[in-house]
Amino acid sequence: MKKETYFLKVLTPLHIGIGTSLGYIDLPIYREAHTDFPAIPSSSIKGAFRAEEVRKLARKLGISPKELEQKLEEKHEEVEKGKDVENFINCFGIKNKEGNLSFLDGRILFFPVKSLKGVFGYATCPYVLKRFVKDANLEVKDGIYDLGSSECLVAENSFLVLKNENIVVLEEFTLKVKDELPEVIGRIPIQKLGVEEERIIVVSDDLFKFMVKNYTEVQTHIKVDIERGTVEEGALWTEEYVPAEAVFYFSVFRINSNEHKKCNYKIEERVIQLGGNSSTGKGFVEVVRYEDEGTNQGR
């Protein structure tokens, strides 16, 4: 079994919902049950790549994507004989047949938070970094130690630090700089992700949890009556988004066994759309492949 890791840089606010809620936000985002961190379900990631391949394959066959989906479900002979179709089935599977690709949930790595100096910072925490090291099979010499609630780690020439006082102010929190960033930050392709090292800040686990819970983007939506040009009665709701600049990562396993036929699908670095509200420009993310030579991942 081969493992590949990819990053997702959020370019426009991202909403992958869980339906309605009884809380003050009508349509909250998907979160991990045990950490309450924002996450991207594997079904959404796989679905985005699969839908793209369905559209490509449908164009080659001269039929609509909906027709292709129907024929695949019915195991139609017309589409099953082609090599492209066979490769698609081997990779993504169809009804009653599992594909070779196994997608994992997208996990948060950096979360943007407003700063008194330097506009904003890419916040992360020791727990998140330790989890990334484990998930990416990294070998890191320097350990990642825990921080106090008012401590932080930043780059040597950080944009966020108030130089005279050696502190960082994120939203309403004042944090004292304890040390420089850990080694693992240098193993992340931040340049390809468009993340400046001078904006990265490591805060305590508890503070990070508070930030990703309370500093998401919440938008209020209305529905306008076409005839009157006013808001329809009761047509008011709030929707939560992961803000632009957040960075997630996810892994894909390729099953290589005699029971599974070969899958030639390659995830390319490009911009894709995840979640809802695509017609209003939401959910666009950039895919970046992780190619650290120090990992133990088979490539």
mmCIF file of C-alpha atoms in Angstrom:
data_model
loop_
_atom_site.group_PDB
_atom_site.id
_atom_site.type_symbol
_atom_site.label_atom_id
_atom_site.label_comp_id
_atom_site.label_asym_id
_atom_site.label_seq_id
_atom_site.Cartn_x
_atom_site.Cartn_y
_atom_site.Cartn_z
ATOM 1 C CA MET A 1 0.000 0.000 0.000
ATOM 2 C CA LYS A 2 1.395 3.381 -1.058
ATOM 3 C CA LYS A 3 0.670 6.637 0.762
ATOM 4 C CA GLU A 4 0.646 10.128 -0.737
ATOM 5 C CA THR A 5 0.096 13.406 1.104
ATOM 6 C CA TYR A 6 -1.332 16.639 -0.316
ATOM 7 C CA PHE A 7 -2.063 20.131 0.990
ATOM 8 C CA LEU A 8 -5.195 22.201 0.368
ATOM 9 C CA LYS A 9 -4.732 25.986 0.515
ATOM 10 C CA VAL A 10 -8.107 27.704 0.916
ATOM 11 C CA LEU A 11 -8.384 30.506 -1.667
ATOM 12 C CA THR A 12 -11.995 31.595 -1.023
ATOM 13 C CA PRO A 13 -14.172 30.999 2.075
ATOM 14 C CA LEU A 14 -15.022 27.310 2.364
ATOM 15 C CA HIS A 15 -18.287 25.833 3.601
ATOM 16 C CA ILE A 16 -18.647 22.078 3.947
ATOM 17 C CA GLY A 17 -21.683 21.749 6.129
ATOM 18 C CA ILE A 18 -23.387 19.240 8.364
ATOM 19 C CA GLY A 19 -26.918 20.481 7.810
ATOM 20 C CA THR A 20 -28.876 22.765 10.126
ATOM 21 C CA SER A 21 -28.026 23.421 13.752
ATOM 22 C CA LEU A 22 -29.894 24.575 16.848
ATOM 23 C CA GLY A 23 -27.032 26.936 17.750
ATOM 24 C CA TYR A 24 -26.655 30.608 16.827
ATOM 25 C CA ILE A 25 -25.185 29.546 13.449
ATOM 26 C CA ASP A 26 -27.871 27.975 11.289
ATOM 27 C CA LEU A 27 -25.453 26.178 8.927
ATOM 28 C CA PRO A 28 -22.174 25.329 10.729
ATOM 29 C CA ILE A 29 -19.091 23.794 9.117
ATOM 30 C CA TYR A 30 -17.912 20.193 9.418
ATOM 31 C CA ARG A 31 -15.626 19.617 12.428
ATOM 32 C CA GLU A 32 -13.751 16.726 14.005
ATOM 33 C CA ALA A 33 -15.799 15.251 16.844
ATOM 34 C CA HIS A 34 -12.871 14.801 19.264
ATOM 35 C CA THR A 35 -11.024 18.130 18.709
ATOM 36 C CA ASP A 36 -13.701 20.470 17.332
ATOM 37 C CA PHE A 37 -11.158 21.528 14.684
ATOM 38 C CA PRO A 38 -12.445 22.404 11.195
ATOM 39 C CA ALA A 39 -11.953 19.480 8.805
ATOM 40 C CA ILE A 40 -12.790 18.359 5.281
ATOM 41 C CA PRO A 41 -14.536 14.982 5.023
ATOM 42 C CA SER A 42 -12.847 12.451 2.753
ATOM 43 C CA SER A 43 -16.075 12.018 0.799
ATOM 44 C CA SER A 44 -15.939 15.682 -0.270
ATOM 45 C CA ILE A 45 -12.310 15.413 -1.400
ATOM 46 C CA LYS A 46 -12.833 12.160 -3.286
ATOM 47 C CA GLY A 47 -16.091 13.455 -4.739
ATOM 48 C CA ALA A 48 -14.417 16.552 -6.190
ATOM 49 C CA PHE A 49 -11.699 14.551 -7.966
ATOM 50 C CA ARG A 50 -14.149 11.862 -9.074
ATOM 51 C CA ALA A 51 -16.618 14.382 -10.506
ATOM 52 C CA GLU A 52 -13.825 15.973 -12.527
ATOM 53 C CA GLU A 53 -12.836 12.615 -13.994
ATOM 54 C CA VAL A 54 -16.481 11.803 -14.802
ATOM 55 C CA ARG A 55 -16.751 15.041 -16.785
ATOM 56 C CA LYS A 56 -13.510 14.321 -18.684
ATOM 57 C CA LEU A 57 -14.572 10.761 -19.471
ATOM 58 C CA ALA A 58 -18.064 11.843 -20.549
ATOM 59 C CA ARG A 59 -16.572 14.329 -23.032
ATOM 60 C CA LYS A 60 -14.424 11.575 -24.559
ATOM 61 C CA LEU A 61 -17.449 9.308 -24.953
ATOM 62 C CA GLY A 62 -19.662 12.105 -26.291
ATOM 63 C CA ILE A 63 -22.315 11.752 -23.599
ATOM 64 C CA SER A 64 -23.373 13.804 -20.593
ATOM 65 C CA PRO A 65 -21.854 13.167 -17.151
ATOM 66 C CA LYS A 66 -25.297 12.132 -15.888
ATOM 67 C CA GLU A 67 -25.643 9.548 -18.668
ATOM 68 C CA LEU A 68 -22.189 8.178 -17.893
ATOM 69 C CA GLU A 69 -22.986 7.861 -14.196
ATOM 70 C CA GLN A 70 -26.186 5.982 -15.041
ATOM 71 C CA LYS A 71 -24.404 3.585 -17.394
ATOM 72 C CA LEU A 72 -21.676 2.930 -14.828
ATOM 73 C CA GLU A 73 -24.313 2.139 -12.199
ATOM 74 C CA GLU A 74 -26.028 -0.251 -14.609
ATOM 75 C CA LYS A 75 -22.683 -1.788 -15.718
ATOM 76 C CA HIS A 76 -23.482 -0.946 -19.325
ATOM 77 C CA GLU A 77 -21.317 -2.861 -21.854
ATOM 78 C CA GLU A 78 -20.892 0.260 -23.988
ATOM 79 C CA VAL A 79 -18.723 1.950 -21.365
ATOM 80 C CA GLU A 80 -17.183 -1.026 -19.563
ATOM 81 C CA LYS A 81 -15.052 -2.125 -22.529
ATOM 82 C CA GLY A 82 -12.988 1.074 -22.834
ATOM 83 C CA LYS A 83 -9.554 1.342 -21.182
ATOM 84 C CA ASP A 84 -10.299 4.817 -19.823
ATOM 85 C CA VAL A 85 -13.485 3.557 -18.210
ATOM 86 C CA GLU A 86 -11.716 0.518 -16.788
ATOM 87 C CA ASN A 87 -9.031 2.736 -15.239
ATOM 88 C CA PHE A 88 -11.707 5.014 -13.765
ATOM 89 C CA ILE A 89 -13.473 2.049 -12.167
ATOM 90 C CA ASN A 90 -10.187 0.638 -10.855
ATOM 91 C CA CYS A 91 -9.354 3.985 -9.230
ATOM 92 C CA PHE A 92 -12.676 5.299 -7.916
ATOM 93 C CA GLY A 93 -14.861 2.213 -7.959
ATOM 94 C CA ILE A 94 -18.540 1.913 -8.796
ATOM 95 C CA LYS A 95 -21.534 0.370 -7.085
ATOM 96 C CA ASN A 96 -20.569 -2.978 -5.486
ATOM 97 C CA LYS A 97 -16.910 -2.536 -6.547
ATOM 98 C CA GLU A 98 -14.287 -0.807 -4.437
ATOM 99 C CA GLY A 99 -11.660 1.416 -6.058
ATOM 100 C CA ASN A 100 -7.914 1.367 -5.416
ATOM 101 C CA LEU A 101 -7.813 4.900 -4.001
ATOM 102 C CA SER A 102 -8.619 5.431 -0.337
ATOM 103 C CA PHE A 103 -8.955 9.094 0.723
ATOM 104 C CA LEU A 104 -8.558 10.336 4.299
ATOM 105 C CA ASP A 105 -10.139 13.426 5.850
ATOM 106 C CA GLY A 106 -8.491 16.804 5.377
ATOM 107 C CA ARG A 107 -6.913 18.001 8.646
ATOM 108 C CA ILE A 108 -6.164 21.602 9.611
ATOM 109 C CA LEU A 109 -2.516 22.726 9.596
ATOM 110 C CA PHE A 110 -2.622 26.553 9.556
ATOM 111 C CA PHE A 111 -5.516 28.835 10.495
ATOM 112 C CA PRO A 112 -5.479 32.600 9.755
ATOM 113 C CA VAL A 113 -6.004 34.907 12.736
ATOM 114 C CA LYS A 114 -6.015 38.732 12.770
ATOM 115 C CA SER A 115 -2.927 40.346 14.279
ATOM 116 C CA LEU A 116 -2.326 43.816 15.736
ATOM 117 C CA LYS A 117 0.885 43.956 13.680
ATOM 118 C CA GLY A 118 1.426 42.343 10.268
ATOM 119 C CA VAL A 119 -2.306 42.077 9.426
ATOM 120 C CA PHE A 120 -2.717 38.348 10.213
ATOM 121 C CA GLY A 121 -0.811 35.257 11.252
ATOM 122 C CA TYR A 122 -0.956 31.580 10.284
ATOM 123 C CA ALA A 123 -1.718 29.973 13.640
ATOM 124 C CA THR A 124 -0.955 26.365 14.493
ATOM 125 C CA CYS A 125 -0.218 24.448 17.697
ATOM 126 C CA PRO A 126 1.992 21.622 19.045
ATOM 127 C CA TYR A 127 -0.784 19.019 18.777
ATOM 128 C CA VAL A 128 -1.442 19.840 15.121
ATOM 129 C CA LEU A 129 2.279 19.790 14.257
ATOM 130 C CA LYS A 130 2.857 16.483 16.085
ATOM 131 C CA ARG A 131 -0.093 14.972 14.256
ATOM 132 C CA PHE A 132 1.251 16.199 10.924
ATOM 133 C CA VAL A 133 4.663 14.642 11.659
ATOM 134 C CA LYS A 134 2.965 11.317 12.355
ATOM 135 C CA ASP A 135 0.563 11.466 9.404
ATOM 136 C CA ALA A 136 3.309 12.401 6.921
ATOM 137 C CA ASN A 137 5.744 9.809 8.373
ATOM 138 C CA LEU A 138 8.334 12.516 8.964
ATOM 139 C CA GLU A 139 11.584 12.018 10.829
ATOM 140 C CA VAL A 140 12.153 15.159 12.898
ATOM 141 C CA LYS A 141 15.212 15.563 15.126
ATOM 142 C CA ASP A 142 13.987 18.387 17.337
ATOM 143 C CA GLY A 143 10.926 17.669 19.439
ATOM 144 C CA ILE A 144 7.795 19.831 19.538
ATOM 145 C CA TYR A 145 7.192 20.945 23.101
ATOM 146 C CA ASP A 146 3.972 22.210 24.650
ATOM 147 C CA LEU A 147 3.364 25.895 25.334
ATOM 148 C CA GLY A 148 1.738 27.912 28.089
ATOM 149 C CA SER A 149 -1.508 29.739 27.375
ATOM 150 C CA SER A 150 0.291 33.086 26.973
ATOM 151 C CA GLU A 151 3.363 31.807 25.077
ATOM 152 C CA CYS A 152 4.096 31.491 21.365
ATOM 153 C CA LEU A 153 6.787 30.548 18.858
ATOM 154 C CA VAL A 154 7.544 32.722 15.816
ATOM 155 C CA ALA A 155 10.164 33.135 13.085
ATOM 156 C CA GLU A 156 13.291 35.181 13.791
ATOM 157 C CA ASN A 157 12.106 38.094 11.628
ATOM 158 C CA SER A 158 8.395 37.673 12.288
ATOM 159 C CA PHE A 159 5.996 40.295 10.912
ATOM 160 C CA LEU A 160 3.787 39.805 13.984
ATOM 161 C CA VAL A 161 6.124 40.755 16.824
ATOM 162 C CA LEU A 162 5.989 44.123 18.578
ATOM 163 C CA LYS A 163 9.765 44.492 18.693
ATOM 164 C CA ASN A 164 10.090 46.745 21.730
ATOM 165 C CA GLU A 165 8.049 44.409 23.910
ATOM 166 C CA ASN A 166 8.730 41.034 22.228
ATOM 167 C CA ILE A 167 5.048 40.149 22.194
ATOM 168 C CA VAL A 168 2.419 39.209 19.617
ATOM 169 C CA VAL A 169 -1.207 40.339 19.782
ATOM 170 C CA LEU A 170 -3.681 38.028 17.998
ATOM 171 C CA GLU A 171 -7.276 39.253 18.251
ATOM 172 C CA GLU A 172 -7.692 39.953 22.015
ATOM 173 C CA PHE A 173 -4.798 37.717 23.123
ATOM 174 C CA THR A 174 -1.351 39.025 24.085
ATOM 175 C CA LEU A 175 1.342 36.367 23.741
ATOM 176 C CA LYS A 176 4.952 36.439 24.849
ATOM 177 C CA VAL A 177 7.511 35.106 22.364
ATOM 178 C CA LYS A 178 9.213 32.088 23.936
ATOM 179 C CA ASP A 179 11.370 30.751 21.089
ATOM 180 C CA GLU A 180 11.713 30.363 17.334
ATOM 181 C CA LEU A 181 9.635 28.040 15.154
ATOM 182 C CA PRO A 182 10.233 24.264 15.451
ATOM 183 C CA GLU A 183 12.139 22.285 12.802
ATOM 184 C CA VAL A 184 9.006 20.739 11.298
ATOM 185 C CA ILE A 185 7.943 24.131 9.836
ATOM 186 C CA GLY A 186 10.977 23.938 7.544
ATOM 187 C CA ARG A 187 9.723 20.585 6.238
ATOM 188 C CA ILE A 188 6.447 22.080 4.986
ATOM 189 C CA PRO A 189 6.480 23.532 1.411
ATOM 190 C CA ILE A 190 5.324 26.959 2.622
ATOM 191 C CA GLN A 191 6.634 28.774 -0.463
ATOM 192 C CA LYS A 192 4.546 26.609 -2.800
ATOM 193 C CA LEU A 193 1.583 27.180 -0.501
ATOM 194 C CA GLY A 194 2.068 30.941 -0.533
ATOM 195 C CA VAL A 195 2.609 30.950 3.239
ATOM 196 C CA GLU A 196 5.245 33.346 4.555
ATOM 197 C CA GLU A 197 7.334 31.941 7.375
ATOM 198 C CA GLU A 198 7.317 35.379 9.001
ATOM 199 C CA ARG A 199 3.548 35.059 9.480
ATOM 200 C CA ILE A 200 3.558 31.602 11.100
ATOM 201 C CA ILE A 201 2.904 31.449 14.832
ATOM 202 C CA VAL A 202 2.658 28.426 17.128
ATOM 203 C CA VAL A 203 0.275 28.893 20.075
ATOM 204 C CA SER A 204 -0.876 26.536 22.819
ATOM 205 C CA ASP A 205 -3.266 23.702 21.991
ATOM 206 C CA ASP A 206 -6.095 25.191 24.052
ATOM 207 C CA LEU A 207 -5.743 28.643 22.498
ATOM 208 C CA PHE A 208 -5.668 27.177 18.992
ATOM 209 C CA LYS A 209 -8.853 25.254 19.729
ATOM 210 C CA PHE A 210 -10.503 28.481 20.874
ATOM 211 C CA MET A 211 -9.354 30.317 17.736
ATOM 212 C CA VAL A 212 -10.595 27.747 15.215
ATOM 213 C CA LYS A 213 -13.918 27.624 17.059
ATOM 214 C CA ASN A 214 -14.525 31.368 17.378
ATOM 215 C CA TYR A 215 -12.650 33.047 14.515
ATOM 216 C CA THR A 216 -14.304 31.408 11.537
ATOM 217 C CA GLU A 217 -16.208 33.564 9.049
ATOM 218 C CA VAL A 218 -19.960 33.811 9.624
ATOM 219 C CA GLN A 219 -22.091 35.343 6.864
ATOM 220 C CA THR A 220 -25.725 36.350 7.082
ATOM 221 C CA HIS A 221 -27.864 35.493 4.057
ATOM 222 C CA ILE A 222 -31.266 36.731 2.983
ATOM 223 C CA LYS A 223 -33.735 35.964 0.203
ATOM 224 C CA VAL A 224 -35.238 38.896 -1.685
ATOM 225 C CA ASP A 225 -38.800 38.849 -2.946
ATOM 226 C CA ILE A 226 -38.502 39.420 -6.725
ATOM 227 C CA GLU A 227 -41.753 41.353 -7.038
ATOM 228 C CA ARG A 228 -41.421 43.621 -4.010
ATOM 229 C CA GLY A 229 -37.636 43.891 -3.890
ATOM 230 C CA THR A 230 -37.634 43.366 -0.123
ATOM 231 C CA VAL A 231 -36.519 40.537 2.133
ATOM 232 C CA GLU A 232 -38.950 37.649 2.281
ATOM 233 C CA GLU A 233 -40.388 37.045 5.733
ATOM 234 C CA GLY A 234 -38.415 34.382 7.599
ATOM 235 C CA ALA A 235 -35.809 34.113 4.824
ATOM 236 C CA LEU A 236 -32.804 34.965 6.980
ATOM 237 C CA TRP A 237 -30.035 32.560 7.953
ATOM 238 C CA THR A 238 -26.371 32.484 8.985
ATOM 239 C CA GLU A 239 -23.718 30.291 7.401
ATOM 240 C CA GLU A 240 -20.227 29.472 8.689
ATOM 241 C CA TYR A 241 -17.086 29.355 6.534
ATOM 242 C CA VAL A 242 -13.458 28.405 6.975
ATOM 243 C CA PRO A 243 -11.661 31.664 6.090
ATOM 244 C CA ALA A 244 -9.405 32.077 3.065
ATOM 245 C CA GLU A 245 -5.684 31.382 3.728
ATOM 246 C CA ALA A 246 -6.363 28.339 5.921
ATOM 247 C CA VAL A 247 -4.263 25.280 5.043
ATOM 248 C CA PHE A 248 -5.368 21.650 5.334
ATOM 249 C CA TYR A 249 -3.633 18.402 4.393
ATOM 250 C CA PHE A 250 -4.951 14.971 3.462
ATOM 251 C CA SER A 251 -3.540 11.587 2.515
ATOM 252 C CA VAL A 252 -4.414 9.050 -0.158
ATOM 253 C CA PHE A 253 -3.643 5.337 0.008
ATOM 254 C CA ARG A 254 -3.164 3.310 -3.175
ATOM 255 C CA ILE A 255 -3.949 -0.368 -2.804
ATOM 256 C CA ASN A 256 -1.457 -2.541 -4.660
ATOM 257 C CA SER A 257 -2.525 -6.176 -4.523
ATOM 258 C CA ASN A 258 -3.419 -9.031 -6.821
ATOM 259 C CA GLU A 259 -7.101 -8.513 -6.076
ATOM 260 C CA HIS A 260 -7.036 -4.922 -7.369
ATOM 261 C CA LYS A 261 -6.221 -3.966 -10.939
ATOM 262 C CA LYS A 262 -3.778 -1.147 -11.627
ATOM 263 C CA CYS A 263 -4.903 2.474 -11.179
ATOM 264 C CA ASN A 264 -3.089 5.115 -13.236
ATOM 265 C CA TYR A 265 -4.846 8.165 -11.803
ATOM 266 C CA LYS A 266 -2.564 11.005 -10.683
ATOM 267 C CA ILE A 267 -3.690 13.879 -8.488
ATOM 268 C CA GLU A 268 -2.363 17.003 -10.169
ATOM 269 C CA GLU A 269 -1.522 20.321 -8.548
ATOM 270 C CA ARG A 270 -4.356 22.644 -9.498
ATOM 271 C CA VAL A 271 -7.331 24.600 -8.177
ATOM 272 C CA ILE A 272 -10.515 22.646 -7.378
ATOM 273 C CA GLN A 273 -13.833 23.524 -5.764
ATOM 274 C CA LEU A 274 -15.080 21.912 -2.544
ATOM 275 C CA GLY A 275 -18.308 22.286 -0.627
ATOM 276 C CA GLY A 276 -21.292 24.456 -1.408
ATOM 277 C CA ASN A 277 -21.998 27.871 -2.947
ATOM 278 C CA SER A 278 -19.708 27.397 -5.934
ATOM 279 C CA SER A 279 -21.773 29.832 -8.024
ATOM 280 C CA THR A 280 -20.866 32.630 -5.598
ATOM 281 C CA GLY A 281 -17.156 31.843 -5.693
ATOM 282 C CA LYS A 282 -16.917 29.871 -2.473
ATOM 283 C CA GLY A 283 -14.826 26.791 -1.762
ATOM 284 C CA PHE A 284 -11.936 27.194 -4.202
ATOM 285 C CA VAL A 285 -8.783 25.496 -2.915
ATOM 286 C CA GLU A 286 -5.320 24.919 -4.356
ATOM 287 C CA VAL A 287 -3.936 21.372 -4.334
ATOM 288 C CA VAL A 288 -0.204 21.051 -3.575
ATOM 289 C CA ARG A 289 1.616 17.714 -3.513
ATOM 290 C CA TYR A 290 3.929 16.933 -0.583
ATOM 291 C CA GLU A 291 7.318 15.780 -1.836
ATOM 292 C CA ASP A 292 9.596 15.874 1.201
ATOM 293 C CA GLU A 293 12.484 13.464 0.632
ATOM 294 C CA GLY A 294 12.797 12.900 4.380
ATOM 295 C CA THR A 295 9.470 11.123 4.676
ATOM 296 C CA ASN A 296 8.996 7.399 4.837
ATOM 297 C CA GLN A 297 6.182 7.462 2.304
ATOM 298 C CA GLY A 298 6.402 5.222 -0.721
ATOM 299 C CA ARG A 299 6.202 7.307 -3.885
#
